[in-house]
mmCIF file of C-alpha atoms and ligand atoms in Angstrom:
data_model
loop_
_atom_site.group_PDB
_atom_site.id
_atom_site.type_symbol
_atom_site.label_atom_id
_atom_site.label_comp_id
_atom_site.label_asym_id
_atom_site.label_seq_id
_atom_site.Cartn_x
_atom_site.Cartn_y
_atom_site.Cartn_z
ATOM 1 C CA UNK A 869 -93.401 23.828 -14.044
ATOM 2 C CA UNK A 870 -94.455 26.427 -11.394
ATOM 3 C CA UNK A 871 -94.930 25.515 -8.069
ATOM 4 C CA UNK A 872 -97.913 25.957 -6.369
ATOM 5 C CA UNK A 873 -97.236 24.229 -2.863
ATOM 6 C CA UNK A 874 -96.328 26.626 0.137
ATOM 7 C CA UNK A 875 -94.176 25.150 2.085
ATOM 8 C CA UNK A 876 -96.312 23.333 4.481
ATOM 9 C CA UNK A 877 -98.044 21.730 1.307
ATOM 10 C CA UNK A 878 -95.013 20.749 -0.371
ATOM 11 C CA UNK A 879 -93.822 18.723 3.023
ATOM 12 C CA UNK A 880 -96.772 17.211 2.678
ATOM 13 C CA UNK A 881 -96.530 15.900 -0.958
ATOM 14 C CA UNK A 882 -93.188 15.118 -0.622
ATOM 15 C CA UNK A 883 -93.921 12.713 2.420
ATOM 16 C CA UNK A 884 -96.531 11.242 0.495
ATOM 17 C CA UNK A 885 -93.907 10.209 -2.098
ATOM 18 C CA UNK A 886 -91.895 9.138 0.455
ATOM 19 C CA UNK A 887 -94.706 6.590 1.842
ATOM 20 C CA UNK A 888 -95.271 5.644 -2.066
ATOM 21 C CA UNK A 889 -91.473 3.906 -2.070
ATOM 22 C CA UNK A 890 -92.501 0.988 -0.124
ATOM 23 C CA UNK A 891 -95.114 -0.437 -2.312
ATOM 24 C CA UNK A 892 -91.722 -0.790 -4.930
ATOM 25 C CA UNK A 893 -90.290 -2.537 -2.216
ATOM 26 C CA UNK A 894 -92.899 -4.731 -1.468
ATOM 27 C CA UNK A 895 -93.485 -5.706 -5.584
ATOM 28 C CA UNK A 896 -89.538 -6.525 -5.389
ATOM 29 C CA UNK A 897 -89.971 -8.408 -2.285
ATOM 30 C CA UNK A 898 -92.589 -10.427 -3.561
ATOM 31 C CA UNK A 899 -90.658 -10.903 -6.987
ATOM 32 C CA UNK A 900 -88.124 -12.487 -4.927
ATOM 33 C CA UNK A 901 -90.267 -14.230 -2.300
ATOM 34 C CA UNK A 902 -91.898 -16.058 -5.081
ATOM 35 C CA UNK A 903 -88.537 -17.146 -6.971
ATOM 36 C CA UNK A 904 -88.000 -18.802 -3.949
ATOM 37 C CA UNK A 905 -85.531 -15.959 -2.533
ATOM 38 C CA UNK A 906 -85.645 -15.832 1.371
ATOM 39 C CA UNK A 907 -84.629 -12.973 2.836
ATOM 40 C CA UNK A 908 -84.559 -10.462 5.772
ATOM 41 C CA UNK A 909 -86.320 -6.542 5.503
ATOM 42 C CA UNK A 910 -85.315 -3.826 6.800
ATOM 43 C CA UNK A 911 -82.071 -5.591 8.990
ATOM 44 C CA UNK A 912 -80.765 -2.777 11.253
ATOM 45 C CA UNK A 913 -77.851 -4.924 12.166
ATOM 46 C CA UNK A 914 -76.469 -4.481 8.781
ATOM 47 C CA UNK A 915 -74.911 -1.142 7.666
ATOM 48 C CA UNK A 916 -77.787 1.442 5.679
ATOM 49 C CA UNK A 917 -80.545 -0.875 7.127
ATOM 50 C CA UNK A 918 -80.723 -2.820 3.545
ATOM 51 C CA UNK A 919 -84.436 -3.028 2.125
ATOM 52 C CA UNK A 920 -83.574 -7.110 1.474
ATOM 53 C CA UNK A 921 -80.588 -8.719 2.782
ATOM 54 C CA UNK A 922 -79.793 -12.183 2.150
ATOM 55 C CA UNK A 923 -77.228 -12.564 5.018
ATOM 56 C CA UNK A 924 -75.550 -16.185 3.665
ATOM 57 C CA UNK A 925 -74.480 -14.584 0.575
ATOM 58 C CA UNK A 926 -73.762 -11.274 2.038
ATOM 59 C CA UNK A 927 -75.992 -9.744 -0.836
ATOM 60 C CA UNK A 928 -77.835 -6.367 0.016
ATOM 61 C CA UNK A 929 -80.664 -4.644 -1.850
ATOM 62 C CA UNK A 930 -81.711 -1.246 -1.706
ATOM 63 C CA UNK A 931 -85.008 -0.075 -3.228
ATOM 64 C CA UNK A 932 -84.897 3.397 -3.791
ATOM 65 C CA UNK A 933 -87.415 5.956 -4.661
ATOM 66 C CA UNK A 934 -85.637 8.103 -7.362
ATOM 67 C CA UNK A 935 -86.895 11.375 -6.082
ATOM 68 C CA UNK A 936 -85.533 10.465 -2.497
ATOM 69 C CA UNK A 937 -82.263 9.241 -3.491
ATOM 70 C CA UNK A 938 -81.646 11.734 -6.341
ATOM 71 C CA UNK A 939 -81.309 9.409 -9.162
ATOM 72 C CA UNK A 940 -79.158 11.021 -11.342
ATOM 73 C CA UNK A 941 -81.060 11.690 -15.227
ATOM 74 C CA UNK A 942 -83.643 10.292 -13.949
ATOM 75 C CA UNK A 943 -87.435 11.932 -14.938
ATOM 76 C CA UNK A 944 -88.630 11.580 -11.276
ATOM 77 C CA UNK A 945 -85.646 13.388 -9.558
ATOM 78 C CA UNK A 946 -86.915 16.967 -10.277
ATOM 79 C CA UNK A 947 -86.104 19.129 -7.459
ATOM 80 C CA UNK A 948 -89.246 21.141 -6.349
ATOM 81 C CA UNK A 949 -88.906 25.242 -7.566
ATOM 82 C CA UNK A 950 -89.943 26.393 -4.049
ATOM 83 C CA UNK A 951 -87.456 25.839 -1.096
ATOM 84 C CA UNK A 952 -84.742 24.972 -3.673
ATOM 85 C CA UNK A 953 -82.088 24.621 -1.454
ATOM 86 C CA UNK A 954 -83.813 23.184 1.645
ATOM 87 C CA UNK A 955 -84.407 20.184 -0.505
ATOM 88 C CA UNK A 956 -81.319 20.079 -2.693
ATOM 89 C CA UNK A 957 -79.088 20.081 0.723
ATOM 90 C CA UNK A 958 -81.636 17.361 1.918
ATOM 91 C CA UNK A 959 -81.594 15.056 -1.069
ATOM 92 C CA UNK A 960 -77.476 15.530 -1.533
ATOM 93 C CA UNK A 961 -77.299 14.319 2.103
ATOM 94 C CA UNK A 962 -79.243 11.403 1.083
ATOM 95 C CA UNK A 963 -76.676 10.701 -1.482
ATOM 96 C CA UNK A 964 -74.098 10.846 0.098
ATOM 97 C CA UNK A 965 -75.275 8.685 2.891
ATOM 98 C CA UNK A 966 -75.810 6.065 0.268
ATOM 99 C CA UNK A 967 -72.545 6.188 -1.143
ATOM 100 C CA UNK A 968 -71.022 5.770 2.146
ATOM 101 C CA UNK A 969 -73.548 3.401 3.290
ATOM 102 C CA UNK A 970 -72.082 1.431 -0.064
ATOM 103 C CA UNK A 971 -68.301 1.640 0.356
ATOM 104 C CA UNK A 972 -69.269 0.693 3.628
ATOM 105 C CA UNK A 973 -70.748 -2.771 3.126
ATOM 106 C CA UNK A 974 -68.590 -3.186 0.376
ATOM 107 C CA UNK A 975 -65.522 -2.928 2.381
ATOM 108 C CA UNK A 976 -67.171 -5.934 4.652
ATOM 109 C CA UNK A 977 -67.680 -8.119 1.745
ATOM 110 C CA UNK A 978 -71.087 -7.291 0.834
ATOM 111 C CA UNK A 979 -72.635 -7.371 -2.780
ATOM 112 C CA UNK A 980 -74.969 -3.992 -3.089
ATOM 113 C CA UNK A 981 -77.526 -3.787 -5.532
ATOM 114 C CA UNK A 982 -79.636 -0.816 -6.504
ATOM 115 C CA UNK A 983 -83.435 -1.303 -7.414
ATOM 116 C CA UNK A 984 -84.275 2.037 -8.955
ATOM 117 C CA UNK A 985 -88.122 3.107 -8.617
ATOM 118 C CA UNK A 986 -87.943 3.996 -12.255
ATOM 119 C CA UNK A 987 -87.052 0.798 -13.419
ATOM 120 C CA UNK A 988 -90.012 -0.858 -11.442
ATOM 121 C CA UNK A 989 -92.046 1.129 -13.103
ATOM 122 C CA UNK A 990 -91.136 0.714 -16.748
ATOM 123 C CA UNK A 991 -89.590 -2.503 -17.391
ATOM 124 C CA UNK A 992 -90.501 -4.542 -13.970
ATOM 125 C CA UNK A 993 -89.494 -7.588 -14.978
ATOM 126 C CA UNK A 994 -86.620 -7.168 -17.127
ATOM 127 C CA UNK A 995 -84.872 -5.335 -14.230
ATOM 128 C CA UNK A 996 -85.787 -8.223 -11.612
ATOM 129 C CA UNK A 997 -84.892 -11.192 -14.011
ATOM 130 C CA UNK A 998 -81.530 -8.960 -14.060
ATOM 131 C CA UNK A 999 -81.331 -8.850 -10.120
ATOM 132 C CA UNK A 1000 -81.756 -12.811 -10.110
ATOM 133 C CA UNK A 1001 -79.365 -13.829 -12.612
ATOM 134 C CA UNK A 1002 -76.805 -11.628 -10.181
ATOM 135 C CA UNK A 1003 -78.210 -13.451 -7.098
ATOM 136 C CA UNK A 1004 -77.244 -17.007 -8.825
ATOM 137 C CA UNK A 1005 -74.202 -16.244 -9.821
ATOM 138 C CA UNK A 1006 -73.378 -15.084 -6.329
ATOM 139 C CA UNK A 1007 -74.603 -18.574 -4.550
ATOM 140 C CA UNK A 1008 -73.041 -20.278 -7.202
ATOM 141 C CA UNK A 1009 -69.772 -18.558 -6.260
ATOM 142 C CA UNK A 1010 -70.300 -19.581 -2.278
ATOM 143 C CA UNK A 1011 -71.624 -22.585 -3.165
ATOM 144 C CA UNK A 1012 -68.509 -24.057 -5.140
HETATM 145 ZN ZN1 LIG B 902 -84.879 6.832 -11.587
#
């Protein structure tokens, strides 16, 4: 696929993507919302700033645009031709961040889970229903 973006374009695509990620986190938001899942967005007190965190059950949820967080295999991480490596050193530092961001809350006893953009968008509910069986077996681990 050729690229046709300068580099001033491209930015501009690109941030438009970026924008793009929170309507996947709003649709899993709502998912949960409506299961009766309450929850805090966005929590900067918690390490990597969690999309959804449900603080009693120490469970964090990240809802990540594949392109952003280079999901591996995945059809929507293609790296743009032009200004190869400006975004392949960008979207590895990404990674990485996640990673750590992951060992991270792990380490304090967190449960991370990984809403993948690609999954929202072919097999929505299969991939929530998934997420919520995980929740419930995590309260019902507190809970006894
Ligand atoms: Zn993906």
């Amino acid at each position: 696929m050729a690229d046709c973006f300068s580099k001033q374009k491209r930015r501009e695509v690109m941030s438009k993507i970026k924008s793009k990620d929170t309507q996947i986190e709003i649709k899993v938001r709502h998912w949960l919302y409506h299961r009766g899942i309450r929850y805090r967005k966005n929590c900067n007190t918690i390490v990597g700033k969690p999309d959804i965190a449900i603080q009693k059950y120490k469970i964090a949820i990240f809802v990540h645009g594949c392109f952003w967080h280079g999901h591996d295999n995945c059809k929507y991480y293609r790296l743009p031709k032009s200004n190869l490596e400006y975004w392949k050193e960008k979207l590895e530092k990404n990674k990485k961040r996640d990673k750590t961001n992951t060992e991270k809350l792990e380490q304090m006893g967190w449960n991370v889970f990984v809403v993948w953009e690609c999954q929202v968008k072919s097999d929505f509910e299969a991939t929530m229903m998934g997420l919520l069986k995980e929740i419930d077996k995590i309260k019902s681990m507190k809970e006894n």
